[in-house]
Coordinates of C-alpha atoms and ligand atoms in Angstrom, one line a residue:
X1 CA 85.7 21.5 244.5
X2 CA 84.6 18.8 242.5
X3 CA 86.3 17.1 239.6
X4 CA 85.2 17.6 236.1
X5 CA 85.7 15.1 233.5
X6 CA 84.6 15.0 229.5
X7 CA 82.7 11.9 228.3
X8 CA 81.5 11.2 224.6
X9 CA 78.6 9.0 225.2
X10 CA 74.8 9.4 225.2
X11 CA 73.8 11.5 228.2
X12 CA 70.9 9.3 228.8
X13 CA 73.5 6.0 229.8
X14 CA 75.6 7.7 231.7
X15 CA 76.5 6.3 235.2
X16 CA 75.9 9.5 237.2
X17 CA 73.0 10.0 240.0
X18 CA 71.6 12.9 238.5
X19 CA 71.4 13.8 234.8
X20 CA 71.2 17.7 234.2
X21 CA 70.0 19.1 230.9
X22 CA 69.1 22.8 229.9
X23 CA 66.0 24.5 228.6
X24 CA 65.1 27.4 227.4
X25 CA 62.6 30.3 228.2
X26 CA 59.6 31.1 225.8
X27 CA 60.6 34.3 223.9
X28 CA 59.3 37.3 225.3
X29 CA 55.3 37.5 223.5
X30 CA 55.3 34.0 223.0
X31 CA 52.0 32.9 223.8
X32 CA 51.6 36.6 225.3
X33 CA 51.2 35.1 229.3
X34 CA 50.4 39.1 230.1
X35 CA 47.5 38.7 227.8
X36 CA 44.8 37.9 230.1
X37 CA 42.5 35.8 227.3
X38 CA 45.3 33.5 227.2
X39 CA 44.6 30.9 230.0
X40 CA 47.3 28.2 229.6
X41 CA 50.8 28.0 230.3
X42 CA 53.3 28.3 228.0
X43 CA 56.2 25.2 227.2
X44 CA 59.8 26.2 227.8
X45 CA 61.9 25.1 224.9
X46 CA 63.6 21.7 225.7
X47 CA 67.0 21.9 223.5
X48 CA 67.0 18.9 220.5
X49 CA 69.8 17.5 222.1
X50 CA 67.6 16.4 225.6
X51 CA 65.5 14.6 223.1
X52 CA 66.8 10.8 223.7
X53 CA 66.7 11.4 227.4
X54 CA 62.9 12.0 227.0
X55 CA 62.7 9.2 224.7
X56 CA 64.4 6.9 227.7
X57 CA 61.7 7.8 230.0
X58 CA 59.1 7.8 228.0
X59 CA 57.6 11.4 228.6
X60 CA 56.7 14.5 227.1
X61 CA 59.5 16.7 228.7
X62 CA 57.8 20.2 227.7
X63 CA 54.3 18.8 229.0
X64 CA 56.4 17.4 231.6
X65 CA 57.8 20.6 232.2
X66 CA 54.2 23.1 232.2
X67 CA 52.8 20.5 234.6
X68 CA 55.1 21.4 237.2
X69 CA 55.0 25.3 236.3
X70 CA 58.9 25.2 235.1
X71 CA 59.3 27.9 232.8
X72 CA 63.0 27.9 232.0
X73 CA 64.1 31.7 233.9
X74 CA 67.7 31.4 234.7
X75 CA 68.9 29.3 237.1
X76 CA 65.4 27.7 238.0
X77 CA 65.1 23.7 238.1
X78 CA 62.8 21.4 238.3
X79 CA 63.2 17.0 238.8
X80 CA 62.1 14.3 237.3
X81 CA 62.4 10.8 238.3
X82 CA 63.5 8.3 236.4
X83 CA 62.0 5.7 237.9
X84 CA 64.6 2.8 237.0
X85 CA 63.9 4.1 232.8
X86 CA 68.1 5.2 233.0
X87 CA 70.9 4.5 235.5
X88 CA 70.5 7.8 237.0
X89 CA 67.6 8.5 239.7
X90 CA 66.4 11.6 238.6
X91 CA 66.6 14.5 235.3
X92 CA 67.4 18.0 236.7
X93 CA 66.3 20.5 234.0
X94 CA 68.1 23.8 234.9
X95 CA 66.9 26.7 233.1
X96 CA 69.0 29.1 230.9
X97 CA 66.8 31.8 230.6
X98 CA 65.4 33.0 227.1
X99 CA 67.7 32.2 224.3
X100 CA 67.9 35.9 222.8
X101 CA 69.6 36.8 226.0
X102 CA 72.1 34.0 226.5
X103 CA 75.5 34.8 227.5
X104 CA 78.5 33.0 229.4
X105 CA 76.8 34.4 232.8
X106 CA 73.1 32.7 231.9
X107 CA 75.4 29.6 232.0
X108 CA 77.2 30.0 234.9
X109 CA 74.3 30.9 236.7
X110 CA 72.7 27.7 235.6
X111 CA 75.9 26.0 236.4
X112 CA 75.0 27.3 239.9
X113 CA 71.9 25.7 239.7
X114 CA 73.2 22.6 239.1
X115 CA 75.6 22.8 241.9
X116 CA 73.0 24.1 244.2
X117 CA 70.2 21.1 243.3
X118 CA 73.2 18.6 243.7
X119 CA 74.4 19.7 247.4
X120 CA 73.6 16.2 248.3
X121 CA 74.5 14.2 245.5
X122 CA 77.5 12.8 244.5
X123 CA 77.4 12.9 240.7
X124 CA 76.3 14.8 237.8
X125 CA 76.5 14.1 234.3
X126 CA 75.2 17.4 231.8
X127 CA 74.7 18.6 228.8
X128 CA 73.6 22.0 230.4
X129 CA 77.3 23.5 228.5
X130 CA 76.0 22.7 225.2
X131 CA 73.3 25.3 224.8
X132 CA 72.5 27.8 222.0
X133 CA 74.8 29.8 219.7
X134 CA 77.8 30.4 222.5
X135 CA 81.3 29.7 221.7
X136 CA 81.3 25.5 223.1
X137 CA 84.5 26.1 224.7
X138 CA 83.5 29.7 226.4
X139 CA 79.9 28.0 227.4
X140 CA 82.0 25.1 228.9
X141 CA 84.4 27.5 231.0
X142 CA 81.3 29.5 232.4
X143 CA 79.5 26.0 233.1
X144 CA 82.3 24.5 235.1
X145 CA 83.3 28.0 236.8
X146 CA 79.5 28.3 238.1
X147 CA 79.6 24.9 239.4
X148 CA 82.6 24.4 241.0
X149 CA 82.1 28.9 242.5
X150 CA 77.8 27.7 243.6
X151 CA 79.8 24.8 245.3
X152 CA 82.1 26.5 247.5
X153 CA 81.9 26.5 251.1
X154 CA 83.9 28.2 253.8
X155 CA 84.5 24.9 256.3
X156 CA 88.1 25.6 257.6
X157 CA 86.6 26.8 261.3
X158 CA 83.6 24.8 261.2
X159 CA 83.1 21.3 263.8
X160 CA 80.5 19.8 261.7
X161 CA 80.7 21.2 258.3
X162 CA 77.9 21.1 256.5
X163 CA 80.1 19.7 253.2
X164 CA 78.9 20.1 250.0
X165 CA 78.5 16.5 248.8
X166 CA 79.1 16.9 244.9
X167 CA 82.3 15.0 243.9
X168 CA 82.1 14.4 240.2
X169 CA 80.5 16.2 237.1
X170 CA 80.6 14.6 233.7
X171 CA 80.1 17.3 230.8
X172 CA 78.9 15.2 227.7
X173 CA 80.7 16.4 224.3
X174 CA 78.0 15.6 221.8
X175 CA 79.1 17.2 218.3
X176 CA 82.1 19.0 219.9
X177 CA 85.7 17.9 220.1
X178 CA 86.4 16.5 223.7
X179 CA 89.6 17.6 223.7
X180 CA 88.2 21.6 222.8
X181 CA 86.3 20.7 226.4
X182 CA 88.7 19.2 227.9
X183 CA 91.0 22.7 227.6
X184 CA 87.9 24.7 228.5
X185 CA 87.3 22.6 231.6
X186 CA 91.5 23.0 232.8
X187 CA 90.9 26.9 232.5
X188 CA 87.6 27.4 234.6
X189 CA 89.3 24.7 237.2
X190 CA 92.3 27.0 237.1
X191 CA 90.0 30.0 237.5
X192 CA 87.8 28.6 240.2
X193 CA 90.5 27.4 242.3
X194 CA 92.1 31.1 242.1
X195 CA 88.4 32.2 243.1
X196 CA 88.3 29.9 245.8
X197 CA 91.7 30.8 247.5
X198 CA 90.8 34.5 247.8
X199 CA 87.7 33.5 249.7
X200 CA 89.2 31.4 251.6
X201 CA 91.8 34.0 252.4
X202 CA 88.9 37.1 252.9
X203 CA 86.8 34.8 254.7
X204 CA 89.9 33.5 257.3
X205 CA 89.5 35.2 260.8
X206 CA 91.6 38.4 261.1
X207 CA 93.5 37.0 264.0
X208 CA 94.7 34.0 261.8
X209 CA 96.0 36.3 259.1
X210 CA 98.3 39.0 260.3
X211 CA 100.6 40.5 257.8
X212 CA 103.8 38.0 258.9
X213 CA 101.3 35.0 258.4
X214 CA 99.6 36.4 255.3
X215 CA 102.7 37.1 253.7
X216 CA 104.0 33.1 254.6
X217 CA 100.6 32.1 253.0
X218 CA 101.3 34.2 249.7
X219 CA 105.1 32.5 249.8
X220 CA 103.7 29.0 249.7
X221 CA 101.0 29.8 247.7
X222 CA 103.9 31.2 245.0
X223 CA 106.3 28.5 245.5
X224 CA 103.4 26.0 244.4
X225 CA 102.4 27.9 241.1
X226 CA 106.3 28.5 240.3
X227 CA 105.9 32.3 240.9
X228 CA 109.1 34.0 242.5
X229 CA 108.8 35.9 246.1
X230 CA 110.1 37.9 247.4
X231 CA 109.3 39.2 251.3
X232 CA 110.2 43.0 252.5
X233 CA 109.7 42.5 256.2
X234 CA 109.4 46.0 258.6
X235 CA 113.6 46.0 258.6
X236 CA 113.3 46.3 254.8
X237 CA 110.7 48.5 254.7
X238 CA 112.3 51.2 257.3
X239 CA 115.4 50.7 255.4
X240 CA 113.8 51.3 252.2
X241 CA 111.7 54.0 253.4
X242 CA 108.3 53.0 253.1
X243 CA 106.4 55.1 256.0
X244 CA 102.8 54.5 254.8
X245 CA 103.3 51.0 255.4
X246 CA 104.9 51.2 258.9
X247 CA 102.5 54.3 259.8
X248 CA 99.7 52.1 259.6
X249 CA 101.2 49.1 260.9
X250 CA 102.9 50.6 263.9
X251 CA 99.9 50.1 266.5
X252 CA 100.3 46.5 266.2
X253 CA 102.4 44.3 267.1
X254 CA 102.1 42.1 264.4
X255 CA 104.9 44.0 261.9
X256 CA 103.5 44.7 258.6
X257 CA 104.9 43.1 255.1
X258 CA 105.4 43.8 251.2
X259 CA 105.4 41.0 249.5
X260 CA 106.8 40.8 245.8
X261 CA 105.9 38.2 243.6
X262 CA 107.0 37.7 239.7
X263 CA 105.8 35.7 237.0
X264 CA 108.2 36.3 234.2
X265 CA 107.1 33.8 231.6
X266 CA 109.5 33.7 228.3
X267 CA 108.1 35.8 225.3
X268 CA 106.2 38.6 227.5
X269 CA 105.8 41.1 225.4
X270 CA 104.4 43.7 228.3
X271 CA 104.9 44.0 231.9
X272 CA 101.9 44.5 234.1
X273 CA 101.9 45.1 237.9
X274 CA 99.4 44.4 240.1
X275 CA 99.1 45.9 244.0
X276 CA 96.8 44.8 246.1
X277 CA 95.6 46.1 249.5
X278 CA 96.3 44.4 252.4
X279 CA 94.9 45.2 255.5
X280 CA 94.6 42.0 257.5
X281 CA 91.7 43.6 259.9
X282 CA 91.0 47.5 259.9
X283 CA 89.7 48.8 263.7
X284 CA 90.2 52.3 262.1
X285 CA 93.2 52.8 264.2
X286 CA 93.2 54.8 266.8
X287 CA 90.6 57.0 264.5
X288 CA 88.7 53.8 265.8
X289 CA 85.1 52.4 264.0
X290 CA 82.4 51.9 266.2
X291 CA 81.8 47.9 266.8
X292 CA 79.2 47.2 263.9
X293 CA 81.5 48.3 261.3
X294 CA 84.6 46.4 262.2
X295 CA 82.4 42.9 262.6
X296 CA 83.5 42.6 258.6
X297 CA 86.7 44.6 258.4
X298 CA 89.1 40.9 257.9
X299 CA 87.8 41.7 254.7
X300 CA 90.2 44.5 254.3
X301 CA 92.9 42.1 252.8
X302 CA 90.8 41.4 249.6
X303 CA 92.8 43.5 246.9
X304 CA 96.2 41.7 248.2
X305 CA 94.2 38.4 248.1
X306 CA 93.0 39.5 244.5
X307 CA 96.5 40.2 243.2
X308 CA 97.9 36.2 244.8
X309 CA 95.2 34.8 243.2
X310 CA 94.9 36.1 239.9
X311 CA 99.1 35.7 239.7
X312 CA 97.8 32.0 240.7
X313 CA 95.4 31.6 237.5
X314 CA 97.7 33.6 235.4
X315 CA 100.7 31.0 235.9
X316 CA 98.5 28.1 236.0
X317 CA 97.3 29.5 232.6
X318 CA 100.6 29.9 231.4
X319 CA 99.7 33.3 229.9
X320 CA 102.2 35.2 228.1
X321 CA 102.4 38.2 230.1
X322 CA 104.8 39.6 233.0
X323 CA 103.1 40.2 236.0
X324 CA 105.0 41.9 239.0
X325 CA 102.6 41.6 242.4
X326 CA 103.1 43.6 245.4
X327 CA 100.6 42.7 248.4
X328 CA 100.8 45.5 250.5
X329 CA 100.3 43.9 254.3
X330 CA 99.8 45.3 258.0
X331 CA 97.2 45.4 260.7
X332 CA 95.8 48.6 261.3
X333 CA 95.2 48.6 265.4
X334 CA 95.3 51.5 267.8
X335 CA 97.7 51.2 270.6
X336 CA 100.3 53.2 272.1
X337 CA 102.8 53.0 268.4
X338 CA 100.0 53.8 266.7
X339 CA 100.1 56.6 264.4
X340 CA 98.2 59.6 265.6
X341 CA 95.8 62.3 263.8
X342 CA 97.9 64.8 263.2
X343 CA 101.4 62.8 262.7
X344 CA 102.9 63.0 259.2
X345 CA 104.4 60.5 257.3
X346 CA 106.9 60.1 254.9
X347 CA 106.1 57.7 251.6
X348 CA 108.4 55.7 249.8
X349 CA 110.2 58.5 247.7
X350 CA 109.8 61.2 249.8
X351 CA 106.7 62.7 249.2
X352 CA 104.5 63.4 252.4
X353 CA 100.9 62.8 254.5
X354 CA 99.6 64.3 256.8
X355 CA 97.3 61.8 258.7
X356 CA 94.0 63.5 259.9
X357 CA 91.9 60.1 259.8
X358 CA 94.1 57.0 260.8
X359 CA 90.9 55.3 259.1
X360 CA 91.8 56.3 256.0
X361 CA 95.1 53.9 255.9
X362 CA 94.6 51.5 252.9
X363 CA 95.7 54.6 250.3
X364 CA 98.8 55.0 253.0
X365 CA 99.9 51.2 252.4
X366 CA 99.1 51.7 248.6
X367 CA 101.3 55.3 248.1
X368 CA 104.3 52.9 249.4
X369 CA 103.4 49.8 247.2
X370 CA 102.3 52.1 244.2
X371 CA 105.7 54.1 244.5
X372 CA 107.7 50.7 244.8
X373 CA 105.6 49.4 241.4
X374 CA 106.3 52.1 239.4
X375 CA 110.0 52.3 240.0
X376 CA 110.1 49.1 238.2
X377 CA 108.6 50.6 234.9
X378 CA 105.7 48.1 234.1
X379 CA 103.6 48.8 230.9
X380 CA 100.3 49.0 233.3
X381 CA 99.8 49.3 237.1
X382 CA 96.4 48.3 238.6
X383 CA 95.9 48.6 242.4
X384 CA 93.1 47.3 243.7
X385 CA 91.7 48.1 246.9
X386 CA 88.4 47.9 249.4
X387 CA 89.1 51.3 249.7
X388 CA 86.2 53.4 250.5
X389 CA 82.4 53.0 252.2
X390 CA 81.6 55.5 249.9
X391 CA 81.9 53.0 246.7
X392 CA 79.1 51.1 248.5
X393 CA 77.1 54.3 248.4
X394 CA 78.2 55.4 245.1
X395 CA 77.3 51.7 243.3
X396 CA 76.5 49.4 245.9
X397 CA 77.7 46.0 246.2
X398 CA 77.4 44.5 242.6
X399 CA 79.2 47.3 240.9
X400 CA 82.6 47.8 241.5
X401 CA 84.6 51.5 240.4
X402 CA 87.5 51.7 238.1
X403 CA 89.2 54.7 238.1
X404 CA 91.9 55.5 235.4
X405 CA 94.2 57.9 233.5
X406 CA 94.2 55.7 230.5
X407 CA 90.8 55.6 228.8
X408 CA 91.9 52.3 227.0
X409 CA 93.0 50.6 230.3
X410 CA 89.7 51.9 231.4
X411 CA 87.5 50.7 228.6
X412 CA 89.4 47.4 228.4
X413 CA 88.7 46.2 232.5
X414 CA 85.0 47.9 231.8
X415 CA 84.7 45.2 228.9
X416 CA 86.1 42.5 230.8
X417 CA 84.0 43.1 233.7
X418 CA 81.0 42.7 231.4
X419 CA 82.5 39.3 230.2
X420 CA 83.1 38.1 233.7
X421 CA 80.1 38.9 234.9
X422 CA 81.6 41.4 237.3
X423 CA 80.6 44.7 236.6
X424 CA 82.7 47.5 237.2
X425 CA 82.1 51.2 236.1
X426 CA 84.1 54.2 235.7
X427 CA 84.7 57.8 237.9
X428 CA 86.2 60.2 237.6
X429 CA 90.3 61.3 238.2
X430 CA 90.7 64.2 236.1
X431 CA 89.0 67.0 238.6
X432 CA 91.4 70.0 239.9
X433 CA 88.9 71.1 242.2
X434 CA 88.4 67.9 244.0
X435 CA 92.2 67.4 243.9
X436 CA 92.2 70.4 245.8
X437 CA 90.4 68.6 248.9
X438 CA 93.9 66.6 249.7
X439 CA 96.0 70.7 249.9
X440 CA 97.4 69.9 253.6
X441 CA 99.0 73.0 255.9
X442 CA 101.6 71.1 256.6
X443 CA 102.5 68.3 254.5
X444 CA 102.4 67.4 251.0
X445 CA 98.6 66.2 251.0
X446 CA 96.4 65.1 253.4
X447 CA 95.2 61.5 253.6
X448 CA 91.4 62.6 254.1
X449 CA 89.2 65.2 251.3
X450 CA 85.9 65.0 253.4
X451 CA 82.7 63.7 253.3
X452 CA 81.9 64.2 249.7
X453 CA 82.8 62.3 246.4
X454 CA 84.9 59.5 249.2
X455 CA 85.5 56.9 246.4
X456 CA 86.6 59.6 244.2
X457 CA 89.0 61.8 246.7
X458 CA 90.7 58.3 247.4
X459 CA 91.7 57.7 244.0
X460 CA 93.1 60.9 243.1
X461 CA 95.1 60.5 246.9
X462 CA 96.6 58.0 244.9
X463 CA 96.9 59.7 241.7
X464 CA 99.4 62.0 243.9
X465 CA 101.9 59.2 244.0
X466 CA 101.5 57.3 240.8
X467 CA 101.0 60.4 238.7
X468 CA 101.0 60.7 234.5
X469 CA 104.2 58.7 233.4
X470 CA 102.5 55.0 233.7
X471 CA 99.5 53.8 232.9
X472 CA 97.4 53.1 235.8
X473 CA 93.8 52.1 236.9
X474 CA 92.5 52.1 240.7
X475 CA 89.8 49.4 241.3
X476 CA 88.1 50.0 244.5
X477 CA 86.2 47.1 245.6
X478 CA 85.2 47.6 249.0
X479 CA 81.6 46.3 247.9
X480 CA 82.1 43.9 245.5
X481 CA 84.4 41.8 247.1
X482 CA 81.7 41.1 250.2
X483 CA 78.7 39.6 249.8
X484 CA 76.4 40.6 253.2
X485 CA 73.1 39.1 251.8
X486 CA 72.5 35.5 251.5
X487 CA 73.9 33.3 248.6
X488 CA 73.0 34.5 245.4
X489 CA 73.8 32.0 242.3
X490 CA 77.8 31.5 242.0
X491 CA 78.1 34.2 244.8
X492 CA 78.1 32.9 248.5
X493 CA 77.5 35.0 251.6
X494 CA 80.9 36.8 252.6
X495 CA 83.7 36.6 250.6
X496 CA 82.8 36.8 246.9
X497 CA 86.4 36.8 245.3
X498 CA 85.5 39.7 243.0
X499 CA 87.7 40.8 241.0
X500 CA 89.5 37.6 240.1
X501 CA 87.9 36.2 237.0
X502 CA 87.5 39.9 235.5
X503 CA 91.2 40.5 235.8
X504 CA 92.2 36.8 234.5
X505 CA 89.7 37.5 231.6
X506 CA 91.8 41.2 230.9
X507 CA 95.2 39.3 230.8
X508 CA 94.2 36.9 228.6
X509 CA 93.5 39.3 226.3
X510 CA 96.6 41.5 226.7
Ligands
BES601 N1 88.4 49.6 254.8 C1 87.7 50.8 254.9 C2 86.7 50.9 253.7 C3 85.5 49.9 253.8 C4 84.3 50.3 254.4 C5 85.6 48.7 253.1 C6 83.3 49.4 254.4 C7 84.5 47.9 253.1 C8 83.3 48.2 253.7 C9 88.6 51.9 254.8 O1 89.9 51.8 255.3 C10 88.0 53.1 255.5 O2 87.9 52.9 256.7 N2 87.6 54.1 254.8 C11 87.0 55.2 255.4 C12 87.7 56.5 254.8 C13 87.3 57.8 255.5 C14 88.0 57.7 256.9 C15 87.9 58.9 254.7 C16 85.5 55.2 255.1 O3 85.2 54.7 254.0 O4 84.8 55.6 255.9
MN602 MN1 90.0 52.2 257.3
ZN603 ZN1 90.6 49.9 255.3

């Protein structure tokens, strides 16, 4: 990541290779393009502030700009060279989009710009932060997180990385306080290197990530940020009872984990927990997946990524609120101990599975962790899980599904998605007849309700075990937290780290 530093002085002398500066979109109508009597194109809007920049080189920016078709859409650029007028060797103008519609994700899409257009450069000095009517300090957050998320690369297993170069960005204060940027620009670093660990953890090859390694990971990775942990390993968890987690582990012979980790700051006025699913790769089991769909399944860790991660912002944060995290770890592998169709198994508490689909084994390791949370008596649980290929069909992979007892909780992560820039959208729990689909003939449920409504059956499989006496929201994220296109703005290929920012930006507000 690079480092990000608040300067007072005029843009136009700063020391930097490239100078970035924002510019607006025509509003919609403006000079009516559509209309086909009107020939010439029409001047994006070049923000006051760019003015002594222009004045340096001695050019008509907006004329500038026209000449080489910019027109400002989010996330577009376009150089200019300086020719020796200012230190720096060229202007990157980064568009923001038209000013009606600007929000903290125009700018951290533009921030991604600016990352992207400086792969090979070493640094940046911007104004691009200070633009329109957003709140400086929640423009500067969004700036520095879409930089420093455009910049990231996934190196660790590559001989010749092909290293993104950027090591410095200067954000110029103009008429604001540095210091109110200088907070803003600690908080998105905090974010983005929260962001960054769960990629790096999604992204990390299955084999290099089994639930004892994972589970050392998430003790360092505590230690560092001051977080307690605390490790259940499969002696613990027969002890304690937790046969969803060993079920699924038990066809590998890497044992599975629950890892506990507490952030108890002083003057926590409510107690959330967080469980997270992790299933360092998922073959199926001996219900096995053909090839294609395993080539991503090391992804099947992301909701216990999520939960380290976001416990990583929230105590780098320092945010006033208890957070208990249980990462709930195995590989699920067929093999001789594997659990079989048919074989039922007994969750933490006492309640019982049948397993018809040993695919279905991420609710399994959640029943256990969910049963485990709620005997501590937190205000709120949220699990969060890439629980179903049916929440790919139901929203694809931009939207991600909240499902919830508690139509606050509910509204609250739908609003904080929006303000993240991580949409998420609501299902369904309350549905008898659906409910219905889990009746098993010999156990208490059944860990598969057929074909129809997947996401949906999942989540009340887990309604089963956390039932009405908590307040509780399911976030499956089986599409968002993968990206299988290309790079797209602040979101590489692969691991995307969705939810992280969304669920730091709920806490902050609780
Ligand atoms: N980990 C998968 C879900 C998944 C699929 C995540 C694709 C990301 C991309 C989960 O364990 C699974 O296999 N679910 C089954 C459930 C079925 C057997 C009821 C599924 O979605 O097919
Ligand atoms: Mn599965
Ligand atoms: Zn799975």
């Amino acid at each position: 990541m690079p480092t990000f530093d608040v300067a007072k002085g005029a843009l136009a002398s700063a020391k930097a290779d490239l100078l970035a500066v924002p510019a607006f979109q025509a509003p919609e109508g403006d000079g009516g393009r559509s209309k086909k009597k009107d020939k010439g194109p029409v001047a994006p809007h070049v923000p006051e502030a760019t003015a002594p920049v222009a004045e340096a080189l001695g050019i008509d920016l907006a004329a500038e700009l026209v000449a080489l078709g910019f027109e400002g859409s989010v996330g577009e650029t376009a150089r200019i060279p300086t020719r020796g007028a200012v230190k720096a060797r060229q202007v990157l103008v980064v568009g923001v989009g038209r000013a009606a519609d600007l929000d903290a994700d125009a700018v951290r899409r533009a921030g991604a710009a600016v990352a992207d257009a400086a792969s090979k450069t070493e640094s940046v000095a911007t104004t691009v932060h200070a633009v329109g009517e957003l709140d400086p300090a929640e423009a500067a957050r969004a700036f520095v997180e879409g930089v420093a998320l455009g910049a990231y690369r996934f190196t660790a297993f590559k001989s010749e990385a092909d290293l993104h170069r950027l090591e410095h960005v200067t954000l110029h204060a103009g008429d604001v306080k540095p210091s109110v940027l200088k907070t803003a620009v600690a908080e998105a670093e905090a974010v983005a290197t929260a962001v960054a660990l769960v990629r790096d953890l999604v992204n990390t090859p299955p084999g290099d990530k089994r639930p004892p390694a994972f589970a050392d990971r998430a003790r360092e990775v505590a230690k560092e940020a001051g977080i307690k942990a605390k490790v259940l390993d499969e002696k613990d968890l027969a002890k304690g009872g937790y046969g969803g987690i060993l079920g699924v582990g038990g066809g590998s012979d890497a044992p599975p984990r629950l890892v506990e980790l507490s952030y108890s700051p002083s003057g926590a006025k409510t107690h959330v927990a967080l469980v997270g699913k992790g299933i360092t790769f998922d073959s199926g089991g001996l219900s096995i997946k053909p090839a294609e769909a395993m080539e991503t399944m090391k992804m099947d860790m992301g909701g216990a990524a999520t939960v380290l991660g976001v416990m990583q912002a929230v105590a780098a944060l320092k945010l006033k609120v208890r957070i208990t995290g249980l990462l709930a770890l195995a590989e699920n592998m067929p093999s001789g101990s594997a659990t079989r169709p048919g074989d039922v198994l007994t969750i933490r508490g006492g309640k019982t599975v049948e397993v018809l689909n040993t695919d279905a084994e991420g609710r399994l390791v959640l029943a256990d962790a969910l049963e485990h949370a709620r005997e501590l008596e937190p205000d709120v649980i949220v699990d969060m899980a890439t629980l179903t290929g049916a929440a790919l069909i139901a929203l694809g992979d931009k939207v991600g599904v909240v499902m919830s007892t508690d139509d606050d909780l509910s509204d609250a992560l739908v609003a904080a998605s929006r303000r993240a820039g991580e949409p998420f959208w609501p299902l369904p729990v309350a549905n008898d007849q659906y409910k219905k689909l889990l009746d098993s003939e010999v156990a208490d449920v059944k860990n598969v309700g057929g074909r129809k409504a997947g996401t949906i059956t999942a989540g009340l499989f887990l309604h089963h075990f956390v039932g009405d006496d908590v307040s509780w929201a399911h976030l499956d994220i089986a599409g968002v937290a993968w990206n299988d296109g290309g790079r797209e703005g602040y979101l590489p290929k692969g691991a995307t780290g969705v939810p992280v920012r969304m669920l730091v930006e709920w806490l902050r507000e609780r």
